[in-house]
Coordinates of N, CA and C and ligand atoms in Angstrom, one line a residue:
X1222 N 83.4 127.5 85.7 CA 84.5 127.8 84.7 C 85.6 126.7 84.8
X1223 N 86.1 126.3 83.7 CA 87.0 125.2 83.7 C 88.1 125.0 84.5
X1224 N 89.0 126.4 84.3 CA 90.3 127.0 85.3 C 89.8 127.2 86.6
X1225 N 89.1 127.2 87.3 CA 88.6 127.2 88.5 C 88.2 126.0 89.2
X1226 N 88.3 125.1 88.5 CA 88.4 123.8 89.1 C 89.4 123.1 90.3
X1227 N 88.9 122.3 91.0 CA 90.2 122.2 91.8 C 90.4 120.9 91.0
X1228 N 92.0 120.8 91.7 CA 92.9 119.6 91.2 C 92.9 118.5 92.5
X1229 N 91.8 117.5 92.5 CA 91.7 116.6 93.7 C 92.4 115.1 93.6
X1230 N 93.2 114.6 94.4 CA 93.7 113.5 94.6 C 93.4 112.6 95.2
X1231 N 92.9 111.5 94.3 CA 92.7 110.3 95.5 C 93.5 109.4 95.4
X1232 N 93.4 108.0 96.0 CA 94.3 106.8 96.2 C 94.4 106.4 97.2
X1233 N 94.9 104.8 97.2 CA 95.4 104.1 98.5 C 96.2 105.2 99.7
X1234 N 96.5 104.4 100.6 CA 97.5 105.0 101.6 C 99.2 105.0 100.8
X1235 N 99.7 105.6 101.1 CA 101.1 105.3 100.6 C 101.5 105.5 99.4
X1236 N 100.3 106.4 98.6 CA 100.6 106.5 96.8 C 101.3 107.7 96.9
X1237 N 101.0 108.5 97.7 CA 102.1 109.7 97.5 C 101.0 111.0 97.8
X1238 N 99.6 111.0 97.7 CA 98.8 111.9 97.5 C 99.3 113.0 98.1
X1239 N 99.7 112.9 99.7 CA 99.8 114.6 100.4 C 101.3 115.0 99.9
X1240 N 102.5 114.3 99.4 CA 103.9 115.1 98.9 C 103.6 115.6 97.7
X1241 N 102.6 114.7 97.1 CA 102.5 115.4 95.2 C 101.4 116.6 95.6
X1242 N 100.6 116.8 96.4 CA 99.2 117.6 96.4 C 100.0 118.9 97.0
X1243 N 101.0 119.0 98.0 CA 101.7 120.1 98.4 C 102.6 120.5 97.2
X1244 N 103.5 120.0 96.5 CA 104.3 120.1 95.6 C 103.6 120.9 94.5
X1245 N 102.3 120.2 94.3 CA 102.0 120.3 92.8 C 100.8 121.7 93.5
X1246 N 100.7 122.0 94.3 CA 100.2 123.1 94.9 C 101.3 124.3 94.7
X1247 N 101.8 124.1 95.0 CA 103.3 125.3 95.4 C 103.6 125.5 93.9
X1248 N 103.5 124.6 92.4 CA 103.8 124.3 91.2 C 103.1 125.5 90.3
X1249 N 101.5 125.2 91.0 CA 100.3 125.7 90.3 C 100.1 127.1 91.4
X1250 N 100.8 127.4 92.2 CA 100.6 128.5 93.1 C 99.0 128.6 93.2
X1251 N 98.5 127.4 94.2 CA 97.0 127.4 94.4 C 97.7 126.8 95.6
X1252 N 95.7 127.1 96.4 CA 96.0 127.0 98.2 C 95.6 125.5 97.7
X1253 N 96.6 125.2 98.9 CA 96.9 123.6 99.2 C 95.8 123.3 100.6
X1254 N 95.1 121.9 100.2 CA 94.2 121.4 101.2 C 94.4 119.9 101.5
X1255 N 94.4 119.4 103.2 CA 94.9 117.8 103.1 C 93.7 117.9 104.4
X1256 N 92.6 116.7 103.5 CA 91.5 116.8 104.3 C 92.2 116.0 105.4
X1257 N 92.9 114.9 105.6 CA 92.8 114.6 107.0 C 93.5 115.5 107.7
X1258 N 94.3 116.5 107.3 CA 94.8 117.8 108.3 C 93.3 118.4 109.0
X1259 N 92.6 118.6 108.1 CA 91.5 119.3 108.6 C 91.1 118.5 109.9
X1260 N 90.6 117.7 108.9 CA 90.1 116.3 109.8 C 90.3 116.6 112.1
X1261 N 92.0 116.3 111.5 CA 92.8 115.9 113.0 C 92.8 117.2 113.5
X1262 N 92.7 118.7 112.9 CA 92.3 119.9 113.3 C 91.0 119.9 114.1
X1263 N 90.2 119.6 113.4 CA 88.7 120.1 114.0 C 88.4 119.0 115.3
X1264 N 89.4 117.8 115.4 CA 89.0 117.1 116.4 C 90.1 117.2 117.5
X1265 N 91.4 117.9 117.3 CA 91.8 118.4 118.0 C 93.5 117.3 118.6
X1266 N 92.8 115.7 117.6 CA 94.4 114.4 117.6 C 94.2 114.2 116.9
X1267 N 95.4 113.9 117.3 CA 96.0 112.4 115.8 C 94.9 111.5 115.0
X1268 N 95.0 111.4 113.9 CA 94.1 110.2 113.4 C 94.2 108.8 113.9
X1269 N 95.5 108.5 114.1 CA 95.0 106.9 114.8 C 94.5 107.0 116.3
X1270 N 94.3 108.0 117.1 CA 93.7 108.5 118.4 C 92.3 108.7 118.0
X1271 N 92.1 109.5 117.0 CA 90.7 109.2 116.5 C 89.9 108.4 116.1
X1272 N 90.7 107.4 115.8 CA 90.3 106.0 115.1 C 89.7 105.1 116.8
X1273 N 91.0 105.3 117.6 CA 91.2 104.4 118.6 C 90.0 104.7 119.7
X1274 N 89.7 106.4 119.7 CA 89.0 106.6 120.8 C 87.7 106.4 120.4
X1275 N 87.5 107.1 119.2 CA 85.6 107.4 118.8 C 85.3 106.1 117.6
X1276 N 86.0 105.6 117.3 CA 86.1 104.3 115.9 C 86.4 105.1 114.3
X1277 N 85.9 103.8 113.7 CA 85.9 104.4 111.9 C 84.7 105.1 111.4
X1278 N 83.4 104.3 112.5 CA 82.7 105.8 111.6 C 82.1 106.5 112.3
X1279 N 82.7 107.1 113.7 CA 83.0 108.6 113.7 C 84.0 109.5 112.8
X1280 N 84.8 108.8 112.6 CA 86.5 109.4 111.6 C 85.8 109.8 110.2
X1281 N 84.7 108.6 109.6 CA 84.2 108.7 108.2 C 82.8 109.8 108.3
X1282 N 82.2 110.4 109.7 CA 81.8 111.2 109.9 C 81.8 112.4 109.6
X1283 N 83.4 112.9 110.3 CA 83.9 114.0 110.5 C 84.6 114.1 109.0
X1284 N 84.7 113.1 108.2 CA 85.7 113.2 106.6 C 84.5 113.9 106.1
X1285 N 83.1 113.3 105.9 CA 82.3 113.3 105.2 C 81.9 114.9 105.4
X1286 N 82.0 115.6 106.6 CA 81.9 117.3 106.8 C 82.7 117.8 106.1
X1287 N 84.0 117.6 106.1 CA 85.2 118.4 105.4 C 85.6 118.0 104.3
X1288 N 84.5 117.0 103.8 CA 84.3 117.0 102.1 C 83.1 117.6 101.5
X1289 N 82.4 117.8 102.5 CA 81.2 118.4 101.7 C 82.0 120.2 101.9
X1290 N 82.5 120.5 102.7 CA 83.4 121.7 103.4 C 84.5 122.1 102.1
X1291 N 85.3 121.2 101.8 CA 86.2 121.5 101.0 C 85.6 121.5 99.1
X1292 N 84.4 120.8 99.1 CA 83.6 121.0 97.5 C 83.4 121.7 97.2
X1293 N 83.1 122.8 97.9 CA 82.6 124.2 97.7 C 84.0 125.1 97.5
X1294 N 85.5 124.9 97.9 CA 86.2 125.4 97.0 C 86.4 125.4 95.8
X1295 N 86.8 126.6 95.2 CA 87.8 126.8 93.9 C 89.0 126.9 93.9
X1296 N 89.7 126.5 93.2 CA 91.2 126.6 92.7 C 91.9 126.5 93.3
X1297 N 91.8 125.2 94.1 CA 92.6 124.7 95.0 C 93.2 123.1 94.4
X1298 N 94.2 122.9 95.0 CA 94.6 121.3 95.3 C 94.4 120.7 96.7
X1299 N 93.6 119.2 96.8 CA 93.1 119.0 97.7 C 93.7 117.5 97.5
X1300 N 94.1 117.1 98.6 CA 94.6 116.0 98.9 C 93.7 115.2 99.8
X1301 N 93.1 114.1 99.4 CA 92.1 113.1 100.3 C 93.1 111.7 101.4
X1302 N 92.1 112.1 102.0 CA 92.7 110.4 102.7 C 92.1 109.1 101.5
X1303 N 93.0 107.9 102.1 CA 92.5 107.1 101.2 C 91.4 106.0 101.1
X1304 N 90.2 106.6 101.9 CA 89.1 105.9 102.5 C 88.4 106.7 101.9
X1305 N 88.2 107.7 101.1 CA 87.3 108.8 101.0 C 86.5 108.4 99.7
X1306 N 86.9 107.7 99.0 CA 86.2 106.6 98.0 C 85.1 105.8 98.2
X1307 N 84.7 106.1 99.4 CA 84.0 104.5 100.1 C 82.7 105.3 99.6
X1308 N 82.7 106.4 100.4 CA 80.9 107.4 100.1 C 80.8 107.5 99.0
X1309 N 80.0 106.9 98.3 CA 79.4 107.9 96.6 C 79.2 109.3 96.8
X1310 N 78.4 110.0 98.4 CA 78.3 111.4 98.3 C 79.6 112.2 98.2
X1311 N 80.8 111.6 98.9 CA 82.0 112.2 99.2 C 82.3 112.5 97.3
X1312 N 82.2 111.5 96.7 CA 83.0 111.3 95.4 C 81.6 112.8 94.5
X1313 N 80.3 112.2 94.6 CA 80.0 113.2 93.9 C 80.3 114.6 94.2
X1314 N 80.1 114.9 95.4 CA 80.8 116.0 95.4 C 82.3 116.6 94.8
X1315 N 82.7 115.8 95.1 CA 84.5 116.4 94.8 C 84.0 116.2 93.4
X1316 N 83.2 115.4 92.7 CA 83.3 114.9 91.2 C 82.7 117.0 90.8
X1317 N 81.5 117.2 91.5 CA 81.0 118.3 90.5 C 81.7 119.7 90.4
X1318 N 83.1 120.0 91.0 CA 83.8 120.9 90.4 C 85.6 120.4 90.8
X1319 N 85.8 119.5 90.3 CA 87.2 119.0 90.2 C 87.4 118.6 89.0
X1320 N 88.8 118.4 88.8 CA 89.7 117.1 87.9 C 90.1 116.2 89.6
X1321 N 89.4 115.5 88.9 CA 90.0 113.8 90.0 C 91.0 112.9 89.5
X1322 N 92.1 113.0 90.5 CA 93.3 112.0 89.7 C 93.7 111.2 90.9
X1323 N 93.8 110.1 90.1 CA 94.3 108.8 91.3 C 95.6 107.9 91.2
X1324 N 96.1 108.1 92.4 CA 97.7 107.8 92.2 C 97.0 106.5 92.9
X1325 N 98.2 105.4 92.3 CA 98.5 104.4 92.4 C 100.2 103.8 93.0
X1326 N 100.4 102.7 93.5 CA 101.4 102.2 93.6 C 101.7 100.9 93.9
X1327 N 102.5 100.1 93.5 CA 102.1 98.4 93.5 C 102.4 98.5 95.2
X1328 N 101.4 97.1 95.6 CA 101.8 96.9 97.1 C 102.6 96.5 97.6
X1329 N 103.8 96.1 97.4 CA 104.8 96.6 97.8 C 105.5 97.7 98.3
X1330 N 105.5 98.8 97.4 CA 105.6 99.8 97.3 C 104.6 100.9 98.8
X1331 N 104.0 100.4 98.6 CA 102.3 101.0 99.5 C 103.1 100.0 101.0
X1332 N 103.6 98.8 101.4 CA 103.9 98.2 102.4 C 105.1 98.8 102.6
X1333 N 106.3 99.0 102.0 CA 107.4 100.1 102.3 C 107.2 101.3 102.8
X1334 N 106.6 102.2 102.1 CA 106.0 103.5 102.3 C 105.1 104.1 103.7
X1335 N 104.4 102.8 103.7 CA 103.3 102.9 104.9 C 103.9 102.4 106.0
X1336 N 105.1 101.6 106.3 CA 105.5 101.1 106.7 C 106.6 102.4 107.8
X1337 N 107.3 103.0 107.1 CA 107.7 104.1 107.8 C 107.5 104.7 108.9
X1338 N 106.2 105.0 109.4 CA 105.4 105.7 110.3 C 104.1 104.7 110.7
X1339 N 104.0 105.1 112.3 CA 102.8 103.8 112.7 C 101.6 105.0 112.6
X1340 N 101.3 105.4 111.6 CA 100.1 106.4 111.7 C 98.9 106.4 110.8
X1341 N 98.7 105.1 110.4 CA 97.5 104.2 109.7 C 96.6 103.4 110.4
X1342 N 96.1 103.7 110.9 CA 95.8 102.4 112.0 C 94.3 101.6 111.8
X1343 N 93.9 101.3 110.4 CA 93.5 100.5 109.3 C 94.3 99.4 108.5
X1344 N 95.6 99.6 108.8 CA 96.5 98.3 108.1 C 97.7 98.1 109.2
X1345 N 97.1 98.6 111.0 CA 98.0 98.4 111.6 C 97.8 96.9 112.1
X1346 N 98.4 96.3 111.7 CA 98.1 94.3 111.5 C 98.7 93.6 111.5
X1347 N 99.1 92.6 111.7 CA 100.5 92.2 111.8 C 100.9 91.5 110.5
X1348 N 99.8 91.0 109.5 CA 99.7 90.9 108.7 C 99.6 92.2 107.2
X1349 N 100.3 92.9 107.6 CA 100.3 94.4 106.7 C 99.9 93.8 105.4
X1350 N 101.0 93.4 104.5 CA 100.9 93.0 103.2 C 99.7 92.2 103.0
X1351 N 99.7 91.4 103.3 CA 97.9 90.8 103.1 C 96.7 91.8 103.0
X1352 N 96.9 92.4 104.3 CA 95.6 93.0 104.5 C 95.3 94.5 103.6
X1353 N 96.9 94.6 103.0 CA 96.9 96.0 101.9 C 96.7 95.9 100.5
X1354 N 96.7 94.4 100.3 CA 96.4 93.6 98.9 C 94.8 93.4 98.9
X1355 N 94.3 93.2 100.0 CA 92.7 92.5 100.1 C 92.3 93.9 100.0
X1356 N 92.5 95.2 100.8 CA 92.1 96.4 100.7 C 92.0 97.2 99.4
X1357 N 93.2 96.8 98.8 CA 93.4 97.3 97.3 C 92.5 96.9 96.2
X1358 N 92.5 95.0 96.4 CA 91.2 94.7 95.7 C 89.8 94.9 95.5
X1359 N 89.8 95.5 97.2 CA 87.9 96.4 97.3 C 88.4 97.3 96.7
X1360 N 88.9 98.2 96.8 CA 89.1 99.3 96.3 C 88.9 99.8 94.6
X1361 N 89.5 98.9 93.8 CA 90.5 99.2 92.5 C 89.1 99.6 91.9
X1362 N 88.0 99.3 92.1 CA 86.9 100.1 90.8 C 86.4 101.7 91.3
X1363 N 86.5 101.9 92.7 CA 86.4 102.7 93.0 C 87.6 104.1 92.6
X1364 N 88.6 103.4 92.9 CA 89.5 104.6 92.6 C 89.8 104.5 91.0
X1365 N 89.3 103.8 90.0 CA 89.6 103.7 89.2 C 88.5 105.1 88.5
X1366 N 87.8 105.3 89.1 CA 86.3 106.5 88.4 C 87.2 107.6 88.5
X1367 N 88.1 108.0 88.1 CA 88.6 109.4 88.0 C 89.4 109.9 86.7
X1368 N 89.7 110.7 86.6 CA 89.8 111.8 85.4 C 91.4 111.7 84.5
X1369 N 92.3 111.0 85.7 CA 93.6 110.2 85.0 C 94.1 109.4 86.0
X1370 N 94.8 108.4 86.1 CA 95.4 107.5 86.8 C 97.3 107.4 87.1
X1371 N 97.7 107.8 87.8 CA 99.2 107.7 87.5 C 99.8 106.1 88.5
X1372 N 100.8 105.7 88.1 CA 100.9 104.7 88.7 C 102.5 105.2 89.4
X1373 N 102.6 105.4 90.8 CA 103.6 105.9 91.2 C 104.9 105.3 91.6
X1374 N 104.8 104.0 91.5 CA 105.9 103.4 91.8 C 107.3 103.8 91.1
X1375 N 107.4 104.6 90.3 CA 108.6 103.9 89.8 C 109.2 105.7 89.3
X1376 N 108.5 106.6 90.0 CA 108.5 108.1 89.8 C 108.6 108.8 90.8
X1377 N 109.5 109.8 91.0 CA 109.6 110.8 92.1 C 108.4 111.7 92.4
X1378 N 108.0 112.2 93.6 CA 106.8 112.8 93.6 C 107.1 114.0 92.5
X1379 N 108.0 114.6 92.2 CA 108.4 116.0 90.8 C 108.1 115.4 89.6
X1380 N 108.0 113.7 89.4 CA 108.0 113.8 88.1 C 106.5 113.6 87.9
X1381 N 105.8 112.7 89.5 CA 104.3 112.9 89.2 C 103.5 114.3 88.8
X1382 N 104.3 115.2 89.5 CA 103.8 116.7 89.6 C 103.9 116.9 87.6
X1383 N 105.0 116.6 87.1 CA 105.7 116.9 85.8 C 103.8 116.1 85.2
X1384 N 103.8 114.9 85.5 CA 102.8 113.9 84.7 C 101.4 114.7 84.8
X1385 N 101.0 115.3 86.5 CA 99.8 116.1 86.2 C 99.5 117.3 85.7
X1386 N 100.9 118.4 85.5 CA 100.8 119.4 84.7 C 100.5 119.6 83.7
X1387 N 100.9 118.3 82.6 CA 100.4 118.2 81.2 C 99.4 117.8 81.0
X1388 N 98.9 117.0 81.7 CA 97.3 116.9 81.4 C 96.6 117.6 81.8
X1389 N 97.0 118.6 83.0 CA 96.1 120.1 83.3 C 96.2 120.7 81.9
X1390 N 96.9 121.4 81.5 CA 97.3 121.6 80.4 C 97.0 121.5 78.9
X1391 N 96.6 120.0 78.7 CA 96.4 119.5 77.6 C 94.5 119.3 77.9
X1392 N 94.2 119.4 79.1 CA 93.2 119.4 79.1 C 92.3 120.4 79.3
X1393 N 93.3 121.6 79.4 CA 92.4 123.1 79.0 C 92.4 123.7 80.7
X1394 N 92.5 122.8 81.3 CA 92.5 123.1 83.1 C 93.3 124.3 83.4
X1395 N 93.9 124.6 82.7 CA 95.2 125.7 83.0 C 95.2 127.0 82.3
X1396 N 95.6 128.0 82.7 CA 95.9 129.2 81.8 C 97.3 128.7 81.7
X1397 N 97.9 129.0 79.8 CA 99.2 129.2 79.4 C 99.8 128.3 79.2
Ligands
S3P2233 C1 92.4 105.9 105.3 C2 93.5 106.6 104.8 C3 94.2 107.6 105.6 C4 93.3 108.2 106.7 C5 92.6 107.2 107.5 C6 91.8 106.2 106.6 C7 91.8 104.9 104.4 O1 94.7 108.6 104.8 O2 92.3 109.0 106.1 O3 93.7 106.5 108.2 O4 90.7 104.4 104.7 O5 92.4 104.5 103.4 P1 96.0 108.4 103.8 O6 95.5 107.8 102.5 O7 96.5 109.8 103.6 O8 97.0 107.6 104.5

């Protein structure tokens, strides 16, 4: 059923996914999900500990459980890490009962933001901005396959929340 869909978020690091996916959760009064919460739950650290001790794909292992884990929800908002693009299985799944929307932000924006906290440790480099431009350019077809695209730079996480409600909305995803 259409209204029973979840509301899933993908994107780069730094686009805003987990402030807009809690927000816009509390908004739509649906249970809120942040797979790398799960993630660093079920393994018990940190993600860059995870990274450091067992590598990337044990990390893309344990994602790849708590996305096939979290597909099988309804009516939730789920917030992805920003690697979760890479699997076609990850994506078909979340694709066969979601709306998929993909925040964006120019790199700069994504090099401030990420920049904050040392808890990425895929663009921990000394060369940041380089290495977040070259990552963006594998990336942009992949995250481009989803259901709307917002581009966050230049919007508060409330007004992105404001931008996904009407297209829930306009697109039948919502009661009222
Ligand atoms: C990753 C993004 C991170 C986290 C991990 C890998 C990626 O999530 O899953 O460090 O490959 O882009 P955020 O997008 O929430 O930072």
């Amino acid at each position: 059923m259409l209204i029973m869909r979840n509301v899933v978020l993908i994107g780069f690091m730094g686009t805003g996914k987990s402030r807009v996916g809690r927000l816009l959760a509390s908004r739509l009064k649906r249970p809120y999900i942040d797979t790398d919460k799960k993630i660093e739950k079920g393994c018990g650290i940190p993600i860059p500990e995870i990274f450091q001790k067992y590598g990337e794909s044990f990390f893309r292992t344990k994602e790849a459980a708590v996305i096939a884990r979290v597909s099988r929800y309804t009516h939730s908002v789920i917030s992805t890490g920003g690697g979760v693009v890479l699997s076609p299985e990850n994506m078909s799944r979340l694709r066969s009962n979601s709306v998929l929307i993909t925040l964006t932000a120019s790199p700069q924006t994504i090099l401030e933001r990420t920049g904050r906290r040392n808890n990425r440790p895929l663009i921990n480099h000394p060369d940041r901005e380089q290495l977040i431009k070259k990552m963006l350019s594998e990336r942009e077809l992949l995250y481009g396959a989803s259901d709307l695209t917002i581009d966050t730079t230049n919007y508060t996480p409330h007004q992105v929340v404001d931008i996904i409600v009407t297209f829930l909305r306009e697109g039948g995803f919502l009661r009222g």
